[in-house]
XYZ file of C-alpha atoms in Angstrom:
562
model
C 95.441 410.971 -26.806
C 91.297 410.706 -26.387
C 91.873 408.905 -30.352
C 94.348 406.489 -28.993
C 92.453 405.952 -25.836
C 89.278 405.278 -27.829
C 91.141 402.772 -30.073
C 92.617 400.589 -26.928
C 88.870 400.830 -25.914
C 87.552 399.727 -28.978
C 89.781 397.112 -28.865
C 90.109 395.802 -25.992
C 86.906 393.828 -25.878
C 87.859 391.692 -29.206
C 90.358 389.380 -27.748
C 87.766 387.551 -25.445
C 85.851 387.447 -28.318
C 88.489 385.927 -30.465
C 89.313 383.352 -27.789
C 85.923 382.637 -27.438
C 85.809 381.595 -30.930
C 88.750 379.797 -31.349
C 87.424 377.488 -28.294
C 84.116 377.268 -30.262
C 85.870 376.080 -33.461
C 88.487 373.578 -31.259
C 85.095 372.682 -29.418
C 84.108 369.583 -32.087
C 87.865 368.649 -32.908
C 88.102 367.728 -29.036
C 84.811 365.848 -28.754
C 85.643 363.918 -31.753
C 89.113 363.259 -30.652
C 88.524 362.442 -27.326
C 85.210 360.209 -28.138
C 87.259 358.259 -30.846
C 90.649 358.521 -29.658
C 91.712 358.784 -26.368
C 88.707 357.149 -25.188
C 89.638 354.168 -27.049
C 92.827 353.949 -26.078
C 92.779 354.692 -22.124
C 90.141 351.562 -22.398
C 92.425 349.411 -23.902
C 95.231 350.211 -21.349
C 92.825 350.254 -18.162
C 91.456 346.735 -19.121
C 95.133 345.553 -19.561
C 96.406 347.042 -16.152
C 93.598 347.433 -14.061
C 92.822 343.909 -12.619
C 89.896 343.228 -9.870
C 90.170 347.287 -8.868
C 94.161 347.037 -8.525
C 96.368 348.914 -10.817
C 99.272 346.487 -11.677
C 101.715 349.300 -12.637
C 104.383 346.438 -11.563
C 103.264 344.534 -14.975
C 105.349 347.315 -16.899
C 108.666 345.867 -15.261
C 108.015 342.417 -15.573
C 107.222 343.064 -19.472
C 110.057 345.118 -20.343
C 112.099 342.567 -18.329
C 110.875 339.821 -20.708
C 114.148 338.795 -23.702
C 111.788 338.842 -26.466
C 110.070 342.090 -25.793
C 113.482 343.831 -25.067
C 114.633 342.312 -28.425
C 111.301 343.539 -30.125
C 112.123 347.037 -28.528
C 115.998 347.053 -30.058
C 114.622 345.995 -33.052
C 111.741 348.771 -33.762
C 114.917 351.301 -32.588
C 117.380 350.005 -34.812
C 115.066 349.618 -37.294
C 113.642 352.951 -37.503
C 117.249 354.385 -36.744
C 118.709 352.787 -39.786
C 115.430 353.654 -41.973
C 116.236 357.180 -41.175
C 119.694 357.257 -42.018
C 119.162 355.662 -45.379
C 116.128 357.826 -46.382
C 118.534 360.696 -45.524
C 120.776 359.015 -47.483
C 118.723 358.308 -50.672
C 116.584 361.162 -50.750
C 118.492 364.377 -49.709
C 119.926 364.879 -53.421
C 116.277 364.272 -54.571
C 115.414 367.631 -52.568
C 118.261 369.189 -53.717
C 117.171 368.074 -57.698
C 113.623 368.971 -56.915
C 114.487 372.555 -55.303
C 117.043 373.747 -57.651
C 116.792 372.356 -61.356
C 113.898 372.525 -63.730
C 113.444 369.547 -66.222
C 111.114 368.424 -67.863
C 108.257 366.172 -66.568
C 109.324 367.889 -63.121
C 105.553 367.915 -61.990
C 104.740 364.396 -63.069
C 107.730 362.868 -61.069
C 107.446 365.053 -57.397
C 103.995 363.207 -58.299
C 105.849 359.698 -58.582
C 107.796 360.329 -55.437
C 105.132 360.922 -53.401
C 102.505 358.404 -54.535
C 104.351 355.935 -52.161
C 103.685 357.747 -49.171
C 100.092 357.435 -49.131
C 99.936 353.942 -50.627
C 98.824 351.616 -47.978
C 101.529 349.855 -46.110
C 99.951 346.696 -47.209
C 100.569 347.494 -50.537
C 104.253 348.582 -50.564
C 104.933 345.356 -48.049
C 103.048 343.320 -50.766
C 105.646 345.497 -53.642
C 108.656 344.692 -51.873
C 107.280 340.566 -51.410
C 107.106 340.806 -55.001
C 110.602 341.694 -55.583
C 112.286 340.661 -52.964
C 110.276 337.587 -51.060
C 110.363 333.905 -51.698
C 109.481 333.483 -55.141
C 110.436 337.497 -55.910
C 112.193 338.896 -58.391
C 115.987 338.737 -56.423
C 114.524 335.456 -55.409
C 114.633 333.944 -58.916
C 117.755 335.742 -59.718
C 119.951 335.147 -56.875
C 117.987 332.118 -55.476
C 118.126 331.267 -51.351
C 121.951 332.363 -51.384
C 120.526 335.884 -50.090
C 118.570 336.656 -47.068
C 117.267 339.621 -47.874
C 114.605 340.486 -45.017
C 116.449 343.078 -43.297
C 117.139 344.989 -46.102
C 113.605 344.632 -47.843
C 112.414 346.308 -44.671
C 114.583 349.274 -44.700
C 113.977 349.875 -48.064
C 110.538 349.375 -48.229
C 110.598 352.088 -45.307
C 112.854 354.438 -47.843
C 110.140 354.002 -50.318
C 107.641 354.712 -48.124
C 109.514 358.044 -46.251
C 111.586 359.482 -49.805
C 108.410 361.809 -50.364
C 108.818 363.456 -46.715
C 112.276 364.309 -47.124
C 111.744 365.649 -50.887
C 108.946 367.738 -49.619
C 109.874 369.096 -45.882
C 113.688 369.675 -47.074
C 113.204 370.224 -50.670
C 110.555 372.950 -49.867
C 113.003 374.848 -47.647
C 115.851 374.612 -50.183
C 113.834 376.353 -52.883
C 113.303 379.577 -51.066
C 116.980 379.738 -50.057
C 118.249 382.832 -52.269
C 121.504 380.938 -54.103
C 123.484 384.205 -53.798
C 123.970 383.806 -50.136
C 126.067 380.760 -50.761
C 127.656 382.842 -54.071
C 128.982 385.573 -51.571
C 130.750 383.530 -49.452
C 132.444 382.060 -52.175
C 133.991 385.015 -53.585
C 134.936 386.139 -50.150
C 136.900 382.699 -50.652
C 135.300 379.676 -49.060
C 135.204 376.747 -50.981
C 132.117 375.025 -52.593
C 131.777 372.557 -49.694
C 132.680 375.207 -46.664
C 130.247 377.654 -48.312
C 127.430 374.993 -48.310
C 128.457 373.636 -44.926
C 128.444 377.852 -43.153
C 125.390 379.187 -45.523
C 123.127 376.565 -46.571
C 123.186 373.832 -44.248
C 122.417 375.515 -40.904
C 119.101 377.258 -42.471
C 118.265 373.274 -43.718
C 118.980 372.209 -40.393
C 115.464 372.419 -39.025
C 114.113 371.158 -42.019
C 116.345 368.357 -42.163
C 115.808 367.604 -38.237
C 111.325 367.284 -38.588
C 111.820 365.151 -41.927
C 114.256 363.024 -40.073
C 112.300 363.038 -36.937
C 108.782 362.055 -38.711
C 110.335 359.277 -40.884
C 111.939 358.163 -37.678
C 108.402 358.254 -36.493
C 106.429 356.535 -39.105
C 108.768 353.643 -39.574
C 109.002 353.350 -35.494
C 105.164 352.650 -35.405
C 105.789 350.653 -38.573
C 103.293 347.509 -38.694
C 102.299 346.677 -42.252
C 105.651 346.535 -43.739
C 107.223 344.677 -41.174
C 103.933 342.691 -40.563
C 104.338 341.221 -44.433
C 108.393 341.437 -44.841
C 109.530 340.891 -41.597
C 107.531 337.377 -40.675
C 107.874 336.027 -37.200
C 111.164 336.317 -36.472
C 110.914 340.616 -36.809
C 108.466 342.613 -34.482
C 108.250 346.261 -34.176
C 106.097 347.579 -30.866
C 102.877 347.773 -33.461
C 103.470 344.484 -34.850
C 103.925 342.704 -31.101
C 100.972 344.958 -30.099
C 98.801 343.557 -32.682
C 99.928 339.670 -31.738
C 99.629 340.048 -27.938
C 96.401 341.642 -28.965
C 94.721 339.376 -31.308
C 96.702 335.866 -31.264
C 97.726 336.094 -27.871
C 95.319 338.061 -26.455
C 97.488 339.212 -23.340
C 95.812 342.449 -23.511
C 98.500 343.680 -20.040
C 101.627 342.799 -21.911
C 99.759 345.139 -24.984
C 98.824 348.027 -23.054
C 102.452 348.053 -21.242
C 103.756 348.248 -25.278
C 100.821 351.084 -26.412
C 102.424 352.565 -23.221
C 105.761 352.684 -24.285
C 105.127 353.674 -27.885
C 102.630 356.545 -26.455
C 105.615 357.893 -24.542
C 108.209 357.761 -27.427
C 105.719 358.891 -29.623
C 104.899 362.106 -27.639
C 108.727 362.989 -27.134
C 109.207 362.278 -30.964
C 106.108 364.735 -31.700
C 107.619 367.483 -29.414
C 111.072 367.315 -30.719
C 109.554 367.631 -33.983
C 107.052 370.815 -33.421
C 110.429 372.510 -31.584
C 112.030 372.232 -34.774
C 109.371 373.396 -36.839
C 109.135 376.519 -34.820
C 113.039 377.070 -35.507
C 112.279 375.925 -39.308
C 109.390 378.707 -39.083
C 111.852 381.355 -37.832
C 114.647 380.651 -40.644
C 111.891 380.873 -43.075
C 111.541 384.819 -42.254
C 115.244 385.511 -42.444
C 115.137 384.336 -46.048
C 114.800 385.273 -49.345
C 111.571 382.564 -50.579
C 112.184 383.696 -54.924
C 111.648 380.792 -56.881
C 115.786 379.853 -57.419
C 115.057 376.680 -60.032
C 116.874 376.504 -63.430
C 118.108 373.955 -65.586
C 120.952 371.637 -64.982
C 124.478 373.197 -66.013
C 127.649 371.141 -66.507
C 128.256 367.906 -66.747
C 128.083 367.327 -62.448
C 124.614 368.540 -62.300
C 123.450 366.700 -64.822
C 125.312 363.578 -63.758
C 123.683 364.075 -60.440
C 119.775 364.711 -62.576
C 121.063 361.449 -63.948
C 121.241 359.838 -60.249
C 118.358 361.082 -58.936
C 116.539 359.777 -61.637
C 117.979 356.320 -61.506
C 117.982 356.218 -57.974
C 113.898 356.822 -58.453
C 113.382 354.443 -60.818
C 115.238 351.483 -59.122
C 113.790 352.638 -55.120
C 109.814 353.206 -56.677
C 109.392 352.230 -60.022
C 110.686 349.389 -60.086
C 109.076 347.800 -57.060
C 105.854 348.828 -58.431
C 106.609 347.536 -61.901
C 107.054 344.169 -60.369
C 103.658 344.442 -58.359
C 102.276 344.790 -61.642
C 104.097 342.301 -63.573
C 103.147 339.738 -60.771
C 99.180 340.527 -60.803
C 99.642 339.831 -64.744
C 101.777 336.652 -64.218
C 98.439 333.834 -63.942
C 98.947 330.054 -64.621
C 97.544 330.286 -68.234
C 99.945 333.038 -69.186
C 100.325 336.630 -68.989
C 96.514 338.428 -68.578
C 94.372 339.410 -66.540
C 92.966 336.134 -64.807
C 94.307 336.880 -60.975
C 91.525 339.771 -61.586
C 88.820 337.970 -63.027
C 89.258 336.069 -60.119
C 88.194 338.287 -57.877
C 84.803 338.860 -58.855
C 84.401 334.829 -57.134
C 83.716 334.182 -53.645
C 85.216 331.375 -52.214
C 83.485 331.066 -48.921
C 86.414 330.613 -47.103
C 88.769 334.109 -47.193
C 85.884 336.110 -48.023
C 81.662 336.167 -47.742
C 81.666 338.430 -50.729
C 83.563 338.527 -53.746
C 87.321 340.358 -53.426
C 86.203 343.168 -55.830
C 83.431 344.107 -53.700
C 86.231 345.419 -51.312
C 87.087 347.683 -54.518
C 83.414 349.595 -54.027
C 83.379 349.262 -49.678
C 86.837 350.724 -49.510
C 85.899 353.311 -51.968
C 82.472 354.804 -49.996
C 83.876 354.305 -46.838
C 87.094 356.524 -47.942
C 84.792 358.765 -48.764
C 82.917 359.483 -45.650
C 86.139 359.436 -43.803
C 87.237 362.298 -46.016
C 84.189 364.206 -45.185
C 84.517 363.599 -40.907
C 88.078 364.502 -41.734
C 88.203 367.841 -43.804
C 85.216 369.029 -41.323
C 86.920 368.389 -38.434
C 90.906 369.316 -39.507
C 89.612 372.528 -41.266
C 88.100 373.957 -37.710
C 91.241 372.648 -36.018
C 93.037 374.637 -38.518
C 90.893 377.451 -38.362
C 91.125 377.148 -34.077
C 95.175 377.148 -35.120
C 95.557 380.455 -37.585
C 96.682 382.854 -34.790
C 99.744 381.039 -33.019
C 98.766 381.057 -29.721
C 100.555 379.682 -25.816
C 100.678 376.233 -24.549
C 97.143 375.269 -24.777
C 96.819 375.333 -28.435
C 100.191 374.148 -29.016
C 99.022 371.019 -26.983
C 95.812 370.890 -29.104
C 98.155 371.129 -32.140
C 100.314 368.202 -31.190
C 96.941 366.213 -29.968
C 95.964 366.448 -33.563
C 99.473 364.805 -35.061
C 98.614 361.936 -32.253
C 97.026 359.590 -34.014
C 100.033 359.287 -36.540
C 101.923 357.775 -33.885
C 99.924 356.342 -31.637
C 99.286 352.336 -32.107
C 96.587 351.975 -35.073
C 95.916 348.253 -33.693
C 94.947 349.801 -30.068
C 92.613 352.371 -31.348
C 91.143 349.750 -33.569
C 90.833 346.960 -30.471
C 89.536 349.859 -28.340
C 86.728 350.712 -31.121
C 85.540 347.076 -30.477
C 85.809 347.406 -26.355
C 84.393 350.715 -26.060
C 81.553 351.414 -28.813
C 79.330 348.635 -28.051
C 76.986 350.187 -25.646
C 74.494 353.306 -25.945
C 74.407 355.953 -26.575
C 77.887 355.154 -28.758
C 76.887 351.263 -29.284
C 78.908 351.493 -33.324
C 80.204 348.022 -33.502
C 77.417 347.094 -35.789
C 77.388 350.370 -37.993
C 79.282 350.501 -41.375
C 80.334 354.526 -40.018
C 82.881 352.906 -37.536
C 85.578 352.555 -40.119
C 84.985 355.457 -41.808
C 85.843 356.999 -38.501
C 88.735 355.174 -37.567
C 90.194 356.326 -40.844
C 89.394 359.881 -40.302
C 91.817 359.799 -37.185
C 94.392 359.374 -39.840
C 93.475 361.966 -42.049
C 92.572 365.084 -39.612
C 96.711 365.181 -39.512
C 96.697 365.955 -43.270
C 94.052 367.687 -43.433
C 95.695 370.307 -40.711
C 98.926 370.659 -42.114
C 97.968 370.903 -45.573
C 95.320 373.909 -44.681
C 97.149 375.366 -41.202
C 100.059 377.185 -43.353
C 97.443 378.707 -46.174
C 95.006 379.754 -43.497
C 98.021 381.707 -41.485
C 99.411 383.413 -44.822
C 95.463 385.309 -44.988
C 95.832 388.947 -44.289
C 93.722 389.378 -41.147
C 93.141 392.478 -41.817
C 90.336 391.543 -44.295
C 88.951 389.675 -41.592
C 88.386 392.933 -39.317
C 87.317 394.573 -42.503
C 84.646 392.388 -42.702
C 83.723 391.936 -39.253
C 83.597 395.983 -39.684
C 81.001 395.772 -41.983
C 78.946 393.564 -39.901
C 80.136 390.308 -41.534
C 79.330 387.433 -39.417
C 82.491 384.870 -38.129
C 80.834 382.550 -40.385
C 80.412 384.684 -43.676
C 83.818 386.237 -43.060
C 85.209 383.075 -43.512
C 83.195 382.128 -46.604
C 83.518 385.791 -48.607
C 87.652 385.783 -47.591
C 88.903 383.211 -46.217
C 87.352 379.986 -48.192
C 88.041 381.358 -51.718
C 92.040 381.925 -50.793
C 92.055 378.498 -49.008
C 89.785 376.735 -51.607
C 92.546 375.095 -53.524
C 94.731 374.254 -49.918
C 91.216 372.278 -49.140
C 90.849 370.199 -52.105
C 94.968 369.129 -51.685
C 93.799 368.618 -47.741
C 90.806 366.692 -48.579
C 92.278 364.535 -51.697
C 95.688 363.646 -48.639
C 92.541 362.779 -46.720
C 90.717 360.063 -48.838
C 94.187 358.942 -49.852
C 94.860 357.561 -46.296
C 91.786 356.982 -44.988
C 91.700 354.468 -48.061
C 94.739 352.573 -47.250
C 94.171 352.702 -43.421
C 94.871 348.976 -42.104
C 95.927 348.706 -38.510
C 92.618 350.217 -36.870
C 90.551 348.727 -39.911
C 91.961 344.921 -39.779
C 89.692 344.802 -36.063
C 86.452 346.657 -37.037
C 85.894 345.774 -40.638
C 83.645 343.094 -40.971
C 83.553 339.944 -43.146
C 80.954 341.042 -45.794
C 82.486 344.508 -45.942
C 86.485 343.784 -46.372
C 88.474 347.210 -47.091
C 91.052 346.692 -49.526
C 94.182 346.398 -47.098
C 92.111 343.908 -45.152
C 91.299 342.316 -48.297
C 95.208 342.455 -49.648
C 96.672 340.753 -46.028
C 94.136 338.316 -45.747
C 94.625 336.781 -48.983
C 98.497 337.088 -48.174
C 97.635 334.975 -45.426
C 96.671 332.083 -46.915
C 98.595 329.456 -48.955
C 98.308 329.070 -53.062
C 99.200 331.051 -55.978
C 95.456 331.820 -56.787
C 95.016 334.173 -53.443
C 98.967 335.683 -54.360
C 97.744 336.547 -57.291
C 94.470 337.684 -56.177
C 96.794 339.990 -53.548
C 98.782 341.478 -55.923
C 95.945 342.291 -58.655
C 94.067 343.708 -55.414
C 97.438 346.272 -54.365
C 97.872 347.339 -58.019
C 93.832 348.167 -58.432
C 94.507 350.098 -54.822
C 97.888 351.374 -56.042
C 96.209 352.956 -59.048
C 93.919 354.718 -57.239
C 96.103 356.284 -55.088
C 98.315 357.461 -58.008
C 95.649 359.058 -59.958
C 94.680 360.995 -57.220
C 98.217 362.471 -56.150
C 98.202 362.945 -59.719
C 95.114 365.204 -59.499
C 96.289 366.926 -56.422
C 99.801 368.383 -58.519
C 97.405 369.284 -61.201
C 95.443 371.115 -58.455
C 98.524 372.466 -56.363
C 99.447 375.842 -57.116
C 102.527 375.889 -58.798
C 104.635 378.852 -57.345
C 103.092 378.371 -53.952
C 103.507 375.782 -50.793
C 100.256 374.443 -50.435
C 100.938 372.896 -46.933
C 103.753 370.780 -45.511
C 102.358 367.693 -47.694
């Protein structure tokens, strides 16, 4: 009894110290966020709505009452309801190849698949002008008898979205033990009822947060539909970004930033309710690595598919980026790039390459603000907690949804005057970009962190470790490889980040996206050219480093939801 007693004693008095240091380490996260982000954003929807001192909350009906703003609001819907069905589609048998069979080159293609979702929307908008725009591949072959803009959008948006469905479902599916789904067929079921009773309601969950975040990153689509769609297709971002910075009917903007802030935040709590449930069918599973080659001439068919379906959705729109940055007046070579080391004086103050080396150092700064703050947020997040870190967990997933183009606007609005006067400091985009990749960096490191015994953390806290050494002598070398996967997400972004960066980067210091649309933007097959050798020198990039980061991802272990 006096052992027990002096144990609950003994005891006792660590919990206030463990809250105390999880609201140290969510301490910076929350400055930064709320300096950077909500800030920003309240700013932009206060100067919209509050007129000489009077709220004009009746501005929201007389905008949503507008025809072309309900159309624009039926269109981002349909549009991100029909993206989500065919990603489903497309990529569920990819998860299913990817979980179950082993092949060879296996690593190098989940690598594939994925660089599209951290290519710059720019870019893929710019992949899918290339093969399916005027002058486009399906252009020269099928001529104007096609209009093809719809569907170039909701492909573009499977391209962009295959990865998350490969990786949220296809990560589930592999720690399913098979022999579940063998039992019930010898007690009789059928192939298709066994799969429908056993294997699909432990997907379910999985199935419902890949659906719900591709549903959410093509319903805050703007650089896709920005390039594809032209004027006659708006999503919310896209009208956002005209009332913002052609019309500049900055009420009728923050009614739409509005709207998309409340979708957004029903979207993001649908979607951490089903990663709870996905958490909880993860413990009533067997996770033993279940992969083995194809057997029979239906799974290999269905290899076969998957493979062709890859080739035609990603390689091939990328192949044709390519082949159209190599396509110059003289003859296939390389004189769209050689152009770029001129400056014209009109599009640009500096030569286009120079955009090469900006977007480059300021990618990397943003990875730094972002690993620094997304690796305390994760650390804050270890030890599931109630509602208050659950609402600093979804704060952090914010900025994925929220309206790029009002954060960017608000940058300009807000950080102009001391102590935060920014406007004229090059570390302005490198934090607009880390908004995008504290996300990353959370999810990749928030699973690895929670799988650490805590037990070696009271060992060490026994022995007099510090909070701070304890988590360099046990955590850090468990999480080390989780960090470099977080950190190389990161500068894959923050490197393609556009809708923030097209307000605050400046002339002389173009980031590649800005670079890519602005030369879309203007007339003549020299600045076409110049785009597309300017998306395949940032496509590249991207690809070599998702390429590092499979090198660098354990193999046998999830590193992460990304």
């Amino acid at each position: 009894m006096d052992v027990a007693r002096t144990e609950v004693v003994t005891k006792a008095p660590e919990a206030p110290k463990r809250n105390a240091a999880r609201l140290g380490l969510m301490a910076l996260p929350v400055v930064f966020f709320g300096l950077f982000f909500a800030y920003p954003v309240v700013a932009i929807v206060e100067r919209g709505l509050h007129v000489d001192g009077v709220w004009q909350f009746g501005r929201i009906l007389d905008v949503l009452g507008q025809s072309d703003i309900r159309h624009v609001l039926w269109f981002t819907v349909w549009q991100a309801l029909a993206s989500t069905a065919l990603t489903l589609l497309i990529a569920l048998p990819g998860a299913y190849v990817f979980a179950r069979f082993e092949f060879p080159g296996k690593q190098v293609l989940r690598a594939v698949v994925t660089v599209p979702f951290v290519l710059p929307t720019v870019v893929v908008g710019t992949a899918f002008l290339a093969l399916v725009g005027k002058g486009g591949l399906i252009d020269e072959l099928w001529g104007a008898r096609l209009d093809t803009t719809v569907w170039a959008i909701l492909l573009a948006h499977v391209f962009f979205n295959y990865a998350v469905v490969v990786r949220t479902v296809g990560g589930l599916w592999a720690q399913l033990d098979p022999r579940q789904e063998e039992a019930a067929r010898m007690l009789g079921a059928s192939r298709f009822a066994a799969w429908r009773k056993v294997t699909l309601p432990a997907l379910g969950p999985a199935v419902a947060a890949a659906s719900l975040m591709v549903f959410l990153f093509t319903f805050t689509s703007f650089g896709v539909v920005q390039i594809l769609g032209g004027p006659g297709f708006s999503t919310l971002e896209v009208e956002i970004y005209r009332q913002t910075a052609q019309i500049f009917d900055l009420s009728t903007a923050a009614v739409l930033t509005i709207v998309q802030f409340v979708a957004v935040g029903l979207i993001l709590g649908v979607h951490a309710w089903t990663v709870r449930r996905r958490e909880s069918a993860l413990r009533l599973v067997d996770a033993a690595h279940t992969s083995r080659r194809p057997r029979g001439a239906g799974q290999w068919a269905l290899l076969g598919g998957v493979l062709a379906s890859v080739v035609v959705l990603i390689v091939l729109p990328l192949g044709v980026l390519v082949e159209r940055s190599l396509d110059a007046p003289g003859g296939y070579g390389f004189g769209y790039y050689r152009a770029l080391t001129d400056a014209d004086g009109g599009t640009f103050l500096v030569p286009p390459i120079d955009a090469i080396w900006n977007s480059l150092e300021y990618a990397l700064a943003a990875t730094a603000i972002a690993v620094v703050i997304g690796g305390l947020a994760a650390a804050a997040l270890t030890r599931r907690a109630g509602r208050l870190v659950r609402g600093f967990d979804a704060l952090l997933m914010l900025p994925l949804g929220v309206s790029a183009v009002t954060v960017g606007f608000g940058f300009l609005i807000t950080l102009d005057e001391p102590p935060l006067d920014l406007r004229s400091m090059w570390i302005l985009v490198p934090l607009a970009q880390a908004l995008v990749g504290v996300p990353f960096v959370v999810r990749t490191m928030l699973p690895v962190l929670r799988a650490v015994d805590g037990r070696l953390r009271e060992a060490a806290a026994v022995l007099g470790a510090s909070p701070l050494r304890a988590w360099r002598e046990v955590d850090l070398p468990m999480v080390r490889r989780a960090l470099l996967v977080a950190a190389g997400f990161a500068f894959a972004v923050s490197l393609g980040e556009f809708g923030a960066t097209v307000f605050i980067a400046r002339p002389d210091n173009p980031t590649l996206p800005v670079a890519v649309a602005r030369l879309l933007g203007r007339a003549g097959d020299l600045n076409y050219g110049q785009a597309m050798a300017l998306s395949t020198v940032l496509m590249v990039v991207c690809a070599a480093s998702l390429l590092v980061l499979e090198r660098i991802r354990p193999a046998k272990a999830s590193t992460g939801e990304f």
